[in-house]
Amino acid sequence: MFITSHANGLIVFQSSLLKDQSPLKHAFSSRKGGVSPAPFESLNLGPDVGDDAENVPENRRRFLQILDAGVDRLAMGEQVHGNHVEIVSQPGLYPATDGLITARRGIVLAVKIADCVPLLFFDPVKTVLAVVHAGWRGVIYGIIPAAVQSMIDEFFVRPENLLCAIGPSIRSCCYEIQRDVADRFDDDAIIRRDGKLFLDLIHVIKKHLELLGLKPDNVDISEYCTHCQGELFFSYRRDGIHSGRMMLAAGLK
Ligand SMILES: [Zn+2]
């Protein structure tokens, strides 16, 4: 279950599965509580979308206060819808990376989203976390098994101990796709409605996680669709190139 919190004028979401897993701190942002004007109103956390360059650092500062962390602690990937996962021991921007893992305290891992799926993994036994940015391409290219396998290989994580939170993203109510994309997924991931095709990417991700050995009870999925809920979320599909970006941020305090 996801809990909605109002803090410092922001609206953020946290998984009840992970909220009290000290020393982990995490939050999924909404578009509420920032300084950016339309069409980026107001908590745009993406620097490359056309928003005033001064707004984004202030928005990030406000959001990261929830984690009691500064902007200089951020470690992010240059998201390319690929399957590369980086083990991170210092802040910075990691090229061509869609998944980040760390066991080091004082670093905040983050992914930017505006419809794609943000995933947070945490192993309370080994005290290691990962964040993943997964759109349909990333899922096809195997970003989710790549992230979990890296946690297993590098940190001796046992999948049955892993907790996973899946944040707001575009859902099957709105995720219309064309035949060429549908053909790349199993039929049970495709919903047919009014002569159109819709992708249930969460269904695919849940299957991946189960195959990897995660317990279904250890997977917490936000009910929100970013495309439906324009008041709360940016959506690239809905808003086009003038869409702001939300963030999943997580770190060990
Ligand atoms: Zn929707």
GROMACS .gro file of C-alpha atoms and ligand atoms in nm:
model
  254
    1MET     CA    1   0.000   0.000   0.000
    2PHE     CA    2   0.122   0.347  -0.083
    3ILE     CA    3   0.090   0.627   0.170
    4THR     CA    4   0.034   0.986   0.061
    5SER     CA    5   0.225   1.240   0.270
    6HIS     CA    6   0.206   1.617   0.275
    7ALA     CA    7   0.541   1.761   0.375
    8ASN     CA    8   0.687   2.110   0.321
    9GLY     CA    9   0.402   2.186   0.079
   10LEU     CA   10   0.482   1.879  -0.131
   11ILE     CA   11   0.270   1.573  -0.194
   12VAL     CA   12   0.483   1.257  -0.197
   13PHE     CA   13   0.417   0.885  -0.194
   14GLN     CA   14   0.587   0.616   0.010
   15SER     CA   15   0.544   0.241   0.016
   16SER     CA   16   0.421   0.112   0.352
   17LEU     CA   17   0.640  -0.194   0.287
   18LEU     CA   18   0.954   0.022   0.289
   19LYS     CA   19   0.864   0.330   0.488
   20ASP     CA   20   0.991   0.202   0.821
   21GLN     CA   21   1.284  -0.003   0.691
   22SER     CA   22   1.557   0.195   0.864
   23PRO     CA   23   1.814   0.304   0.748
   24LEU     CA   24   1.634   0.328   0.412
   25LYS     CA   25   1.464   0.655   0.321
   26HIS     CA   26   1.260   0.689   0.005
   27ALA     CA   27   0.994   0.895  -0.171
   28PHE     CA   28   0.813   0.912  -0.501
   29SER     CA   29   0.738   1.272  -0.599
   30SER     CA   30   0.418   1.417  -0.744
   31ARG     CA   31   0.398   1.743  -0.941
   32LYS     CA   32   0.286   1.929  -0.628
   33GLY     CA   33   0.493   2.167  -0.419
   34GLY     CA   34   0.752   2.320  -0.651
   35VAL     CA   35   0.832   2.659  -0.804
   36SER     CA   36   0.805   2.592  -1.179
   37PRO     CA   37   0.540   2.776  -1.385
   38ALA     CA   38   0.310   2.613  -1.642
   39PRO     CA   39   0.343   2.380  -1.820
   40PHE     CA   40   0.592   2.246  -1.565
   41GLU     CA   41   0.387   2.337  -1.259
   42SER     CA   42   0.512   2.286  -1.024
   43LEU     CA   43   0.760   2.030  -0.894
   44ASN     CA   44   0.948   1.959  -1.217
   45LEU     CA   45   1.262   1.762  -1.132
   46GLY     CA   46   1.395   1.720  -1.488
   47PRO     CA   47   1.653   1.971  -1.616
   48ASP     CA   48   1.628   1.896  -1.990
   49VAL     CA   49   1.262   1.962  -2.062
   50GLY     CA   50   1.252   2.337  -2.126
   51ASP     CA   51   1.184   2.458  -1.773
   52ASP     CA   52   1.378   2.758  -1.637
   53ALA     CA   53   1.721   2.624  -1.536
   54GLU     CA   54   1.699   2.779  -1.190
   55ASN     CA   55   1.374   2.608  -1.097
   56VAL     CA   56   1.492   2.249  -1.112
   57PRO     CA   57   1.766   2.271  -0.844
   58GLU     CA   58   1.520   2.446  -0.611
   59ASN     CA   59   1.255   2.181  -0.679
   60ARG     CA   60   1.509   1.903  -0.620
   61ARG     CA   61   1.622   2.071  -0.298
   62ARG     CA   62   1.263   2.077  -0.173
   63PHE     CA   63   1.197   1.717  -0.268
   64LEU     CA   64   1.520   1.578  -0.121
   65GLN     CA   65   1.441   1.745   0.211
   66ILE     CA   66   1.194   1.458   0.254
   67LEU     CA   67   1.498   1.226   0.260
   68ASP     CA   68   1.695   1.469   0.472
   69ALA     CA   69   1.954   1.488   0.191
   70GLY     CA   70   2.116   1.754  -0.025
   71VAL     CA   71   2.113   1.778  -0.405
   72ASP     CA   72   2.489   1.714  -0.407
   73ARG     CA   73   2.424   1.357  -0.285
   74LEU     CA   74   2.229   1.255  -0.598
   75ALA     CA   75   2.341   0.962  -0.812
   76MET     CA   76   2.145   0.926  -1.133
   77GLY     CA   77   2.166   0.742  -1.462
   78GLU     CA   78   2.149   0.900  -1.804
   79GLN     CA   79   1.838   0.699  -1.879
   80VAL     CA   80   1.839   0.540  -2.224
   81HIS     CA   81   1.573   0.264  -2.196
   82GLY     CA   82   1.852   0.006  -2.182
   83ASN     CA   83   1.948  -0.267  -1.935
   84HIS     CA   84   2.272  -0.137  -1.788
   85VAL     CA   85   2.292  -0.132  -1.409
   86GLU     CA   86   2.565   0.054  -1.225
   87ILE     CA   87   2.703  -0.020  -0.877
   88VAL     CA   88   2.736   0.325  -0.727
   89SER     CA   89   2.973   0.445  -0.454
   90GLN     CA   90   2.960   0.818  -0.518
   91PRO     CA   91   2.713   1.082  -0.639
   92GLY     CA   92   2.710   1.179  -1.006
   93LEU     CA   93   2.552   1.117  -1.345
   94TYR     CA   94   2.620   0.771  -1.485
   95PRO     CA   95   2.615   0.742  -1.866
   96ALA     CA   96   2.374   0.504  -2.041
   97THR     CA   97   2.237   0.367  -1.714
   98ASP     CA   98   1.879   0.278  -1.618
   99GLY     CA   99   1.946   0.101  -1.287
  100LEU     CA  100   2.158   0.202  -0.987
  101ILE     CA  101   2.260  -0.002  -0.683
  102THR     CA  102   2.435   0.101  -0.364
  103ALA     CA  103   2.507  -0.021  -0.014
  104ARG     CA  104   2.682   0.301   0.080
  105ARG     CA  105   2.524   0.547   0.318
  106GLY     CA  106   2.480   0.912   0.227
  107ILE     CA  107   2.415   0.861  -0.145
  108VAL     CA  108   2.068   0.922  -0.290
  109LEU     CA  109   1.985   0.707  -0.591
  110ALA     CA  110   1.721   0.853  -0.818
  111VAL     CA  111   1.534   0.789  -1.142
  112LYS     CA  112   1.328   1.043  -1.337
  113ILE     CA  113   0.991   0.945  -1.472
  114ALA     CA  114   0.688   1.080  -1.657
  115ASP     CA  115   0.495   0.756  -1.741
  116CYS     CA  116   0.775   0.496  -1.722
  117VAL     CA  117   0.781   0.264  -1.421
  118PRO     CA  118   1.000   0.354  -1.122
  119LEU     CA  119   1.105   0.055  -0.911
  120LEU     CA  120   1.275   0.054  -0.572
  121PHE     CA  121   1.437  -0.263  -0.437
  122PHE     CA  122   1.564  -0.302  -0.082
  123ASP     CA  123   1.719  -0.597   0.098
  124PRO     CA  124   1.693  -0.540   0.474
  125VAL     CA  125   1.931  -0.833   0.540
  126LYS     CA  126   2.224  -0.703   0.332
  127THR     CA  127   2.118  -0.337   0.357
  128VAL     CA  128   2.147  -0.273  -0.015
  129LEU     CA  129   1.908  -0.087  -0.243
  130ALA     CA  130   1.846  -0.039  -0.613
  131VAL     CA  131   1.638   0.197  -0.822
  132VAL     CA  132   1.526   0.115  -1.176
  133HIS     CA  133   1.372   0.313  -1.463
  134ALA     CA  134   1.164   0.077  -1.676
  135GLY     CA  135   0.961   0.161  -1.984
  136TRP     CA  136   0.848  -0.107  -2.226
  137ARG     CA  137   1.185  -0.109  -2.402
  138GLY     CA  138   1.377  -0.148  -2.077
  139VAL     CA  139   1.150  -0.435  -1.976
  140ILE     CA  140   1.203  -0.607  -2.313
  141TYR     CA  141   1.581  -0.557  -2.282
  142GLY     CA  142   1.576  -0.709  -1.933
  143ILE     CA  143   1.651  -0.416  -1.700
  144ILE     CA  144   1.461  -0.582  -1.414
  145PRO     CA  145   1.644  -0.919  -1.413
  146ALA     CA  146   1.969  -0.727  -1.471
  147ALA     CA  147   1.913  -0.521  -1.156
  148VAL     CA  148   1.810  -0.813  -0.937
  149GLN     CA  149   2.093  -1.031  -1.070
  150SER     CA  150   2.348  -0.758  -0.994
  151MET     CA  151   2.219  -0.741  -0.636
  152ILE     CA  152   2.260  -1.118  -0.611
  153ASP     CA  153   2.605  -1.128  -0.772
  154GLU     CA  154   2.761  -0.825  -0.606
  155PHE     CA  155   2.591  -0.820  -0.266
  156PHE     CA  156   2.483  -1.184  -0.214
  157VAL     CA  157   2.121  -1.079  -0.188
  158ARG     CA  158   1.862  -1.355  -0.165
  159PRO     CA  159   1.559  -1.275  -0.384
  160GLU     CA  160   1.316  -1.401  -0.119
  161ASN     CA  161   1.440  -1.125   0.111
  162LEU     CA  162   1.397  -0.848  -0.146
  163LEU     CA  163   1.127  -0.586  -0.097
  164CYS     CA  164   1.009  -0.398  -0.404
  165ALA     CA  165   0.798  -0.084  -0.444
  166ILE     CA  166   0.657   0.014  -0.784
  167GLY     CA  167   0.556   0.378  -0.810
  168PRO     CA  168   0.303   0.569  -1.017
  169SER     CA  169   0.332   0.508  -1.393
  170ILE     CA  170   0.111   0.487  -1.700
  171ARG     CA  171  -0.122   0.192  -1.660
  172SER     CA  172  -0.323  -0.030  -1.890
  173CYS     CA  173  -0.619   0.212  -1.873
  174CYS     CA  174  -0.416   0.457  -2.086
  175TYR     CA  175  -0.113   0.276  -2.229
  176GLU     CA  176  -0.225   0.241  -2.591
  177ILE     CA  177   0.029   0.071  -2.816
  178GLN     CA  178   0.053  -0.029  -3.179
  179ARG     CA  179   0.077  -0.379  -3.316
  180ASP     CA  180   0.458  -0.369  -3.351
  181VAL     CA  181   0.499  -0.316  -2.975
  182ALA     CA  182   0.222  -0.560  -2.882
  183ASP     CA  183   0.394  -0.831  -3.085
  184ARG     CA  184   0.696  -0.810  -2.854
  185PHE     CA  185   0.493  -0.911  -2.546
  186ASP     CA  186   0.306  -1.225  -2.443
  187ASP     CA  187  -0.063  -1.211  -2.518
  188ASP     CA  188  -0.161  -1.193  -2.151
  189ALA     CA  189   0.006  -0.850  -2.130
  190ILE     CA  190  -0.219  -0.702  -2.400
  191ILE     CA  191  -0.568  -0.569  -2.336
  192ARG     CA  192  -0.803  -0.518  -2.631
  193ARG     CA  193  -1.058  -0.239  -2.597
  194ASP     CA  194  -1.264  -0.056  -2.861
  195GLY     CA  195  -1.048  -0.199  -3.139
  196LYS     CA  196  -0.732  -0.067  -2.973
  197LEU     CA  197  -0.441  -0.238  -2.797
  198PHE     CA  198  -0.325  -0.148  -2.446
  199LEU     CA  199  -0.017  -0.273  -2.263
  200ASP     CA  200  -0.031  -0.394  -1.902
  201LEU     CA  201   0.337  -0.339  -1.826
  202ILE     CA  202   0.284  -0.387  -1.451
  203HIS     CA  203   0.156  -0.739  -1.521
  204VAL     CA  204   0.476  -0.816  -1.715
  205ILE     CA  205   0.694  -0.672  -1.439
  206LYS     CA  206   0.511  -0.874  -1.170
  207LYS     CA  207   0.576  -1.191  -1.371
  208HIS     CA  208   0.946  -1.102  -1.403
  209LEU     CA  209   0.975  -1.044  -1.029
  210GLU     CA  210   0.804  -1.372  -0.946
  211LEU     CA  211   1.033  -1.562  -1.184
  212LEU     CA  212   1.330  -1.398  -1.015
  213GLY     CA  213   1.215  -1.536  -0.680
  214LEU     CA  214   1.057  -1.234  -0.513
  215LYS     CA  215   0.757  -1.310  -0.294
  216PRO     CA  216   0.434  -1.151  -0.423
  217ASP     CA  217   0.366  -1.015  -0.074
  218ASN     CA  218   0.700  -0.832  -0.091
  219VAL     CA  219   0.596  -0.634  -0.399
  220ASP     CA  220   0.403  -0.313  -0.331
  221ILE     CA  221   0.240  -0.142  -0.630
  222SER     CA  222   0.102   0.213  -0.634
  223GLU     CA  223  -0.252   0.232  -0.766
  224TYR     CA  224  -0.193   0.557  -0.954
  225CYS     CA  225  -0.183   0.601  -1.330
  226THR     CA  226   0.023   0.908  -1.424
  227HIS     CA  227  -0.177   0.960  -1.743
  228CYS     CA  228  -0.520   0.957  -1.569
  229GLN     CA  229  -0.421   1.178  -1.277
  230GLY     CA  230  -0.317   1.506  -1.437
  231GLU     CA  231  -0.366   1.697  -1.113
  232LEU     CA  232  -0.098   1.491  -0.941
  233PHE     CA  233   0.142   1.374  -1.209
  234PHE     CA  234   0.331   1.470  -1.520
  235SER     CA  235   0.272   1.241  -1.816
  236TYR     CA  236   0.485   1.241  -2.128
  237ARG     CA  237   0.209   1.073  -2.325
  238ARG     CA  238  -0.046   1.332  -2.217
  239ASP     CA  239   0.166   1.649  -2.209
  240GLY     CA  240   0.418   1.577  -2.486
  241ILE     CA  241   0.760   1.738  -2.493
  242HIS     CA  242   0.653   2.007  -2.244
  243SER     CA  243   0.602   1.751  -1.971
  244GLY     CA  244   0.786   1.788  -1.641
  245ARG     CA  245   0.953   1.497  -1.465
  246MET     CA  246   0.888   1.326  -1.134
  247MET     CA  247   1.142   1.134  -0.933
  248LEU     CA  248   1.189   0.827  -0.721
  249ALA     CA  249   1.470   0.894  -0.474
  250ALA     CA  250   1.608   0.656  -0.214
  251GLY     CA  251   1.914   0.623   0.003
  252LEU     CA  252   2.060   0.485   0.324
  253LYS     CA  253   2.075   0.737   0.601
  254ZN      ZN  254  -0.478   0.571  -1.686
   0.00000   0.00000   0.00000
